[in-house]
């Protein structure tokens, strides 16, 4: 039998419910202030997952522990988003330069340039919707109003494409084309297409305030055998970070790494195994 929905309760009742579940709340005014700014579902439901046993909070768990996990996750999302953005911008440039030179400004519309024609029809429709949504963007407005036919060349279209659409386009390119693009990142295209798909997924979690801490990713990247042999799970954020290190330019990754260590030290209650970190993680990333 399906459960019935719980009736809405006010913040005071939320706090009393947490206390009844053995969560330690010394400062109720502080807890009330937090729950008035961040919804109970977003902070308590999401970040209590690793703090409970048999429906009750583990002995000694405090409201501040939950807040710390929420803040840790928020700051991790911010620095991950920034590093993924760097990779995404780089990838757009490489794909644009290669594909446009080989197939021309409008070759991206030619289904014969891709492996799966029906799949590409769907991807091109996605891209057309994104172009339409961004018709006021300088990238699009200029060509629609100032060029004969108003067609959008690939180098402009790619700038309004979502990372997900970009990932689908790359994955469906001919292997020869994927190999040439992957050379820029010094990786095999089989790995690169997997990593792009994963990073697009992680980027969307970050952009929409989703939870990374304790999450198991559904879009998983391939890992080099040396990492799999160490017991690293590819459905964790740690796996994504390993691949980001390989893809990113040193200056960008070093900044991320420094910020990551700062966040880890700032929130010692965050248990890194819930992100897939293994014992010797510092020697890997």
PDB file of N, CA and C in Angstrom, residues 128-204:
ATOM      1  N   UNK A 128      18.162  23.147 -32.252  1.00  0.00           N
ATOM      2  CA  UNK A 128      17.281  24.166 -32.843  1.00  0.00           C
ATOM      3  C   UNK A 128      16.399  24.820 -31.783  1.00  0.00           C
ATOM      4  N   UNK A 129      15.946  24.014 -30.817  1.00  0.00           N
ATOM      5  CA  UNK A 129      15.161  24.584 -29.708  1.00  0.00           C
ATOM      6  C   UNK A 129      16.012  25.531 -28.867  1.00  0.00           C
ATOM      7  N   UNK A 130      17.268  25.159 -28.667  1.00  0.00           N
ATOM      8  CA  UNK A 130      18.170  26.013 -27.892  1.00  0.00           C
ATOM      9  C   UNK A 130      18.476  27.306 -28.642  1.00  0.00           C
ATOM     10  N   UNK A 131      18.610  27.209 -29.957  1.00  0.00           N
ATOM     11  CA  UNK A 131      18.826  28.409 -30.777  1.00  0.00           C
ATOM     12  C   UNK A 131      17.609  29.326 -30.677  1.00  0.00           C
ATOM     13  N   UNK A 132      16.418  28.734 -30.756  1.00  0.00           N
ATOM     14  CA  UNK A 132      15.181  29.521 -30.673  1.00  0.00           C
ATOM     15  C   UNK A 132      15.048  30.223 -29.330  1.00  0.00           C
ATOM     16  N   UNK A 133      15.395  29.491 -28.251  1.00  0.00           N
ATOM     17  CA  UNK A 133      15.314  30.091 -26.907  1.00  0.00           C
ATOM     18  C   UNK A 133      16.298  31.242 -26.748  1.00  0.00           C
ATOM     19  N   UNK A 134      17.374  31.183 -27.513  1.00  0.00           N
ATOM     20  CA  UNK A 134      18.430  32.200 -27.393  1.00  0.00           C
ATOM     21  C   UNK A 134      18.459  33.149 -28.587  1.00  0.00           C
ATOM     22  N   UNK A 135      17.298  33.371 -29.220  1.00  0.00           N
ATOM     23  CA  UNK A 135      17.271  34.165 -30.445  1.00  0.00           C
ATOM     24  C   UNK A 135      17.697  35.617 -30.223  1.00  0.00           C
ATOM     25  N   UNK A 136      17.624  36.091 -28.988  1.00  0.00           N
ATOM     26  CA  UNK A 136      18.058  37.459 -28.704  1.00  0.00           C
ATOM     27  C   UNK A 136      19.546  37.538 -28.356  1.00  0.00           C
ATOM     28  N   UNK A 137      20.175  36.375 -28.241  1.00  0.00           N
ATOM     29  CA  UNK A 137      21.609  36.354 -27.945  1.00  0.00           C
ATOM     30  C   UNK A 137      22.382  36.956 -29.112  1.00  0.00           C
ATOM     31  N   UNK A 138      23.450  37.717 -28.830  1.00  0.00           N
ATOM     32  CA  UNK A 138      24.261  38.276 -29.918  1.00  0.00           C
ATOM     33  C   UNK A 138      24.767  37.210 -30.888  1.00  0.00           C
ATOM     34  N   UNK A 139      25.024  35.995 -30.370  1.00  0.00           N
ATOM     35  CA  UNK A 139      25.504  34.902 -31.224  1.00  0.00           C
ATOM     36  C   UNK A 139      24.494  34.574 -32.315  1.00  0.00           C
ATOM     37  N   UNK A 140      23.212  34.672 -31.979  1.00  0.00           N
ATOM     38  CA  UNK A 140      22.144  34.265 -32.892  1.00  0.00           C
ATOM     39  C   UNK A 140      21.550  35.460 -33.630  1.00  0.00           C
ATOM     40  N   UNK A 141      21.297  36.519 -32.899  1.00  0.00           N
ATOM     41  CA  UNK A 141      20.631  37.710 -33.449  1.00  0.00           C
ATOM     42  C   UNK A 141      21.368  38.250 -34.666  1.00  0.00           C
ATOM     43  N   UNK A 142      22.680  38.274 -34.600  1.00  0.00           N
ATOM     44  CA  UNK A 142      23.493  38.820 -35.682  1.00  0.00           C
ATOM     45  C   UNK A 142      23.251  38.085 -36.999  1.00  0.00           C
ATOM     46  N   UNK A 143      23.243  36.747 -36.963  1.00  0.00           N
ATOM     47  CA  UNK A 143      23.109  35.965 -38.191  1.00  0.00           C
ATOM     48  C   UNK A 143      21.676  35.958 -38.715  1.00  0.00           C
ATOM     49  N   UNK A 144      20.708  35.909 -37.819  1.00  0.00           N
ATOM     50  CA  UNK A 144      19.307  35.888 -38.262  1.00  0.00           C
ATOM     51  C   UNK A 144      18.908  37.189 -38.946  1.00  0.00           C
ATOM     52  N   UNK A 145      19.530  38.301 -38.523  1.00  0.00           N
ATOM     53  CA  UNK A 145      19.117  39.604 -39.031  1.00  0.00           C
ATOM     54  C   UNK A 145      20.042  40.183 -40.099  1.00  0.00           C
ATOM     55  N   UNK A 146      21.276  39.722 -40.162  1.00  0.00           N
ATOM     56  CA  UNK A 146      22.244  40.364 -41.046  1.00  0.00           C
ATOM     57  C   UNK A 146      22.807  39.480 -42.147  1.00  0.00           C
ATOM     58  N   UNK A 147      22.437  38.190 -42.146  1.00  0.00           N
ATOM     59  CA  UNK A 147      22.977  37.290 -43.159  1.00  0.00           C
ATOM     60  C   UNK A 147      21.856  36.676 -43.980  1.00  0.00           C
ATOM     61  N   UNK A 148      22.125  36.506 -45.256  1.00  0.00           N
ATOM     62  CA  UNK A 148      21.135  35.950 -46.171  1.00  0.00           C
ATOM     63  C   UNK A 148      20.681  34.564 -45.712  1.00  0.00           C
ATOM     64  N   UNK A 149      19.388  34.374 -45.629  1.00  0.00           N
ATOM     65  CA  UNK A 149      18.834  33.099 -45.197  1.00  0.00           C
ATOM     66  C   UNK A 149      18.731  32.958 -43.699  1.00  0.00           C
ATOM     67  N   UNK A 150      19.479  33.784 -42.973  1.00  0.00           N
ATOM     68  CA  UNK A 150      19.414  33.763 -41.513  1.00  0.00           C
ATOM     69  C   UNK A 150      19.891  32.470 -40.882  1.00  0.00           C
ATOM     70  N   UNK A 151      20.639  31.663 -41.638  1.00  0.00           N
ATOM     71  CA  UNK A 151      21.128  30.392 -41.073  1.00  0.00           C
ATOM     72  C   UNK A 151      22.204  30.649 -40.025  1.00  0.00           C
ATOM     73  N   UNK A 152      22.243  29.768 -39.037  1.00  0.00           N
ATOM     74  CA  UNK A 152      23.198  29.924 -37.938  1.00  0.00           C
ATOM     75  C   UNK A 152      24.380  28.987 -38.168  1.00  0.00           C
ATOM     76  N   UNK A 153      25.576  29.514 -38.358  1.00  0.00           N
ATOM     77  CA  UNK A 153      26.745  28.647 -38.544  1.00  0.00           C
ATOM     78  C   UNK A 153      27.076  27.888 -37.259  1.00  0.00           C
ATOM     79  N   UNK A 154      27.798  26.815 -37.425  1.00  0.00           N
ATOM     80  CA  UNK A 154      28.098  25.942 -36.296  1.00  0.00           C
ATOM     81  C   UNK A 154      28.787  26.678 -35.163  1.00  0.00           C
ATOM     82  N   UNK A 155      29.732  27.551 -35.498  1.00  0.00           N
ATOM     83  CA  UNK A 155      30.498  28.220 -34.446  1.00  0.00           C
ATOM     84  C   UNK A 155      29.642  29.151 -33.594  1.00  0.00           C
ATOM     85  N   UNK A 156      28.485  29.578 -34.109  1.00  0.00           N
ATOM     86  CA  UNK A 156      27.558  30.377 -33.305  1.00  0.00           C
ATOM     87  C   UNK A 156      26.564  29.471 -32.580  1.00  0.00           C
ATOM     88  N   UNK A 157      26.075  28.452 -33.285  1.00  0.00           N
ATOM     89  CA  UNK A 157      25.105  27.527 -32.689  1.00  0.00           C
ATOM     90  C   UNK A 157      25.676  26.829 -31.465  1.00  0.00           C
ATOM     91  N   UNK A 158      26.956  26.484 -31.554  1.00  0.00           N
ATOM     92  CA  UNK A 158      27.576  25.725 -30.472  1.00  0.00           C
ATOM     93  C   UNK A 158      27.647  26.540 -29.177  1.00  0.00           C
ATOM     94  N   UNK A 159      27.646  27.853 -29.300  1.00  0.00           N
ATOM     95  CA  UNK A 159      27.744  28.707 -28.112  1.00  0.00           C
ATOM     96  C   UNK A 159      26.454  28.754 -27.307  1.00  0.00           C
ATOM     97  N   UNK A 160      25.339  28.381 -27.910  1.00  0.00           N
ATOM     98  CA  UNK A 160      24.072  28.361 -27.157  1.00  0.00           C
ATOM     99  C   UNK A 160      23.616  26.934 -26.871  1.00  0.00           C
ATOM    100  N   UNK A 161      24.358  25.955 -27.360  1.00  0.00           N
ATOM    101  CA  UNK A 161      24.019  24.555 -27.090  1.00  0.00           C
ATOM    102  C   UNK A 161      24.310  24.234 -25.632  1.00  0.00           C
ATOM    103  N   UNK A 162      23.469  23.411 -25.024  1.00  0.00           N
ATOM    104  CA  UNK A 162      23.744  22.958 -23.666  1.00  0.00           C
ATOM    105  C   UNK A 162      24.928  22.001 -23.701  1.00  0.00           C
ATOM    106  N   UNK A 163      25.543  21.793 -22.556  1.00  0.00           N
ATOM    107  CA  UNK A 163      26.650  20.850 -22.477  1.00  0.00           C
ATOM    108  C   UNK A 163      26.144  19.443 -22.829  1.00  0.00           C
ATOM    109  N   UNK A 164      24.896  19.153 -22.450  1.00  0.00           N
ATOM    110  CA  UNK A 164      24.308  17.855 -22.774  1.00  0.00           C
ATOM    111  C   UNK A 164      24.188  17.637 -24.269  1.00  0.00           C
ATOM    112  N   UNK A 165      23.749  18.671 -24.988  1.00  0.00           N
ATOM    113  CA  UNK A 165      23.639  18.575 -26.451  1.00  0.00           C
ATOM    114  C   UNK A 165      25.019  18.424 -27.075  1.00  0.00           C
ATOM    115  N   UNK A 166      25.966  19.167 -26.562  1.00  0.00           N
ATOM    116  CA  UNK A 166      27.347  19.077 -27.047  1.00  0.00           C
ATOM    117  C   UNK A 166      27.877  17.652 -26.860  1.00  0.00           C
ATOM    118  N   UNK A 167      27.588  17.070 -25.701  1.00  0.00           N
ATOM    119  CA  UNK A 167      28.021  15.713 -25.399  1.00  0.00           C
ATOM    120  C   UNK A 167      27.419  14.714 -26.392  1.00  0.00           C
ATOM    121  N   UNK A 168      26.131  14.876 -26.691  1.00  0.00           N
ATOM    122  CA  UNK A 168      25.461  13.965 -27.630  1.00  0.00           C
ATOM    123  C   UNK A 168      26.042  14.099 -29.034  1.00  0.00           C
ATOM    124  N   UNK A 169      26.342  15.330 -29.437  1.00  0.00           N
ATOM    125  CA  UNK A 169      26.903  15.542 -30.775  1.00  0.00           C
ATOM    126  C   UNK A 169      28.266  14.876 -30.898  1.00  0.00           C
ATOM    127  N   UNK A 170      29.088  15.044 -29.870  1.00  0.00           N
ATOM    128  CA  UNK A 170      30.422  14.439 -29.912  1.00  0.00           C
ATOM    129  C   UNK A 170      30.324  12.920 -29.932  1.00  0.00           C
ATOM    130  N   UNK A 171      29.471  12.376 -29.086  1.00  0.00           N
ATOM    131  CA  UNK A 171      29.345  10.914 -28.981  1.00  0.00           C
ATOM    132  C   UNK A 171      28.894  10.290 -30.294  1.00  0.00           C
ATOM    133  N   UNK A 172      28.143  11.046 -31.100  1.00  0.00           N
ATOM    134  CA  UNK A 172      27.595  10.514 -32.346  1.00  0.00           C
ATOM    135  C   UNK A 172      28.440  10.856 -33.573  1.00  0.00           C
ATOM    136  N   UNK A 173      29.573  11.524 -33.372  1.00  0.00           N
ATOM    137  CA  UNK A 173      30.461  11.801 -34.505  1.00  0.00           C
ATOM    138  C   UNK A 173      31.139  10.517 -34.970  1.00  0.00           C
ATOM    139  N   UNK A 174      31.651  10.561 -36.184  1.00  0.00           N
ATOM    140  CA  UNK A 174      32.428   9.432 -36.681  1.00  0.00           C
ATOM    141  C   UNK A 174      33.677   9.264 -35.802  1.00  0.00           C
ATOM    142  N   UNK A 175      34.102   8.021 -35.639  1.00  0.00           N
ATOM    143  CA  UNK A 175      35.233   7.755 -34.747  1.00  0.00           C
ATOM    144  C   UNK A 175      36.483   8.528 -35.138  1.00  0.00           C
ATOM    145  N   UNK A 176      36.702   8.671 -36.433  1.00  0.00           N
ATOM    146  CA  UNK A 176      37.871   9.427 -36.912  1.00  0.00           C
ATOM    147  C   UNK A 176      37.840  10.863 -36.402  1.00  0.00           C
ATOM    148  N   UNK A 177      36.655  11.469 -36.416  1.00  0.00           N
ATOM    149  CA  UNK A 177      36.517  12.846 -35.945  1.00  0.00           C
ATOM    150  C   UNK A 177      36.700  12.929 -34.428  1.00  0.00           C
ATOM    151  N   UNK A 178      36.136  11.955 -33.726  1.00  0.00           N
ATOM    152  CA  UNK A 178      36.283  11.948 -32.263  1.00  0.00           C
ATOM    153  C   UNK A 178      37.753  11.794 -31.864  1.00  0.00           C
ATOM    154  N   UNK A 179      38.467  10.967 -32.617  1.00  0.00           N
ATOM    155  CA  UNK A 179      39.891  10.768 -32.325  1.00  0.00           C
ATOM    156  C   UNK A 179      40.675  12.068 -32.466  1.00  0.00           C
ATOM    157  N   UNK A 180      40.404  12.806 -33.539  1.00  0.00           N
ATOM    158  CA  UNK A 180      41.130  14.051 -33.787  1.00  0.00           C
ATOM    159  C   UNK A 180      40.844  15.084 -32.697  1.00  0.00           C
ATOM    160  N   UNK A 181      39.600  15.166 -32.283  1.00  0.00           N
ATOM    161  CA  UNK A 181      39.227  16.124 -31.225  1.00  0.00           C
ATOM    162  C   UNK A 181      39.845  15.704 -29.891  1.00  0.00           C
ATOM    163  N   UNK A 182      39.846  14.405 -29.603  1.00  0.00           N
ATOM    164  CA  UNK A 182      40.377  13.900 -28.335  1.00  0.00           C
ATOM    165  C   UNK A 182      41.886  14.112 -28.209  1.00  0.00           C
ATOM    166  N   UNK A 183      42.571  14.224 -29.363  1.00  0.00           N
ATOM    167  CA  UNK A 183      44.021  14.452 -29.323  1.00  0.00           C
ATOM    168  C   UNK A 183      44.371  15.732 -28.566  1.00  0.00           C
ATOM    169  N   UNK A 184      43.499  16.734 -28.644  1.00  0.00           N
ATOM    170  CA  UNK A 184      43.739  18.003 -27.945  1.00  0.00           C
ATOM    171  C   UNK A 184      43.850  17.786 -26.438  1.00  0.00           C
ATOM    172  N   UNK A 185      43.130  16.780 -25.935  1.00  0.00           N
ATOM    173  CA  UNK A 185      43.120  16.513 -24.493  1.00  0.00           C
ATOM    174  C   UNK A 185      44.026  15.338 -24.119  1.00  0.00           C
ATOM    175  N   UNK A 186      44.704  14.783 -25.124  1.00  0.00           N
ATOM    176  CA  UNK A 186      45.670  13.700 -24.928  1.00  0.00           C
ATOM    177  C   UNK A 186      45.034  12.493 -24.247  1.00  0.00           C
ATOM    178  N   UNK A 187      43.813  12.166 -24.680  1.00  0.00           N
ATOM    179  CA  UNK A 187      43.132  10.970 -24.176  1.00  0.00           C
ATOM    180  C   UNK A 187      42.495  10.238 -25.352  1.00  0.00           C
ATOM    181  N   UNK A 188      42.163   8.975 -25.137  1.00  0.00           N
ATOM    182  CA  UNK A 188      41.455   8.201 -26.145  1.00  0.00           C
ATOM    183  C   UNK A 188      40.013   8.673 -26.219  1.00  0.00           C
ATOM    184  N   UNK A 189      39.442   8.702 -27.413  1.00  0.00           N
ATOM    185  CA  UNK A 189      38.086   9.232 -27.565  1.00  0.00           C
ATOM    186  C   UNK A 189      37.050   8.408 -26.807  1.00  0.00           C
ATOM    187  N   UNK A 190      37.321   7.116 -26.610  1.00  0.00           N
ATOM    188  CA  UNK A 190      36.377   6.272 -25.878  1.00  0.00           C
ATOM    189  C   UNK A 190      36.229   6.772 -24.440  1.00  0.00           C
ATOM    190  N   UNK A 191      37.331   7.224 -23.877  1.00  0.00           N
ATOM    191  CA  UNK A 191      37.282   7.800 -22.530  1.00  0.00           C
ATOM    192  C   UNK A 191      36.664   9.197 -22.565  1.00  0.00           C
ATOM    193  N   UNK A 192      37.084   9.998 -23.544  1.00  0.00           N
ATOM    194  CA  UNK A 192      36.617  11.379 -23.581  1.00  0.00           C
ATOM    195  C   UNK A 192      35.102  11.455 -23.714  1.00  0.00           C
ATOM    196  N   UNK A 193      34.499  10.653 -24.577  1.00  0.00           N
ATOM    197  CA  UNK A 193      33.049  10.733 -24.749  1.00  0.00           C
ATOM    198  C   UNK A 193      32.324  10.328 -23.463  1.00  0.00           C
ATOM    199  N   UNK A 194      32.897   9.388 -22.738  1.00  0.00           N
ATOM    200  CA  UNK A 194      32.326   8.968 -21.461  1.00  0.00           C
ATOM    201  C   UNK A 194      32.463  10.069 -20.423  1.00  0.00           C
ATOM    202  N   UNK A 195      33.632  10.711 -20.377  1.00  0.00           N
ATOM    203  CA  UNK A 195      33.878  11.771 -19.392  1.00  0.00           C
ATOM    204  C   UNK A 195      33.000  12.991 -19.645  1.00  0.00           C
ATOM    205  N   UNK A 196      32.834  13.349 -20.920  1.00  0.00           N
ATOM    206  CA  UNK A 196      31.990  14.498 -21.256  1.00  0.00           C
ATOM    207  C   UNK A 196      30.561  14.255 -20.790  1.00  0.00           C
ATOM    208  N   UNK A 197      30.052  13.067 -21.043  1.00  0.00           N
ATOM    209  CA  UNK A 197      28.682  12.746 -20.640  1.00  0.00           C
ATOM    210  C   UNK A 197      28.534  12.831 -19.125  1.00  0.00           C
ATOM    211  N   UNK A 198      29.510  12.298 -18.407  1.00  0.00           N
ATOM    212  CA  UNK A 198      29.483  12.353 -16.942  1.00  0.00           C
ATOM    213  C   UNK A 198      29.571  13.788 -16.434  1.00  0.00           C
ATOM    214  N   UNK A 199      30.487  14.574 -16.998  1.00  0.00           N
ATOM    215  CA  UNK A 199      30.684  15.945 -16.519  1.00  0.00           C
ATOM    216  C   UNK A 199      29.489  16.824 -16.844  1.00  0.00           C
ATOM    217  N   UNK A 200      28.824  16.549 -17.956  1.00  0.00           N
ATOM    218  CA  UNK A 200      27.590  17.271 -18.272  1.00  0.00           C
ATOM    219  C   UNK A 200      26.534  16.997 -17.203  1.00  0.00           C
ATOM    220  N   UNK A 201      26.456  15.749 -16.791  1.00  0.00           N
ATOM    221  CA  UNK A 201      25.503  15.334 -15.753  1.00  0.00           C
ATOM    222  C   UNK A 201      25.843  16.004 -14.417  1.00  0.00           C
ATOM    223  N   UNK A 202      27.133  15.979 -14.038  1.00  0.00           N
ATOM    224  CA  UNK A 202      27.564  16.598 -12.773  1.00  0.00           C
ATOM    225  C   UNK A 202      27.339  18.100 -12.815  1.00  0.00           C
ATOM    226  N   UNK A 203      27.625  18.701 -13.963  1.00  0.00           N
ATOM    227  CA  UNK A 203      27.413  20.138 -14.108  1.00  0.00           C
ATOM    228  C   UNK A 203      25.960  20.505 -13.838  1.00  0.00           C
ATOM    229  N   UNK A 204      25.034  19.690 -14.347  1.00  0.00           N
ATOM    230  CA  UNK A 204      23.608  19.970 -14.141  1.00  0.00           C
ATOM    231  C   UNK A 204      23.207  19.822 -12.678  1.00  0.00           C
TER     232      UNK A 204
END
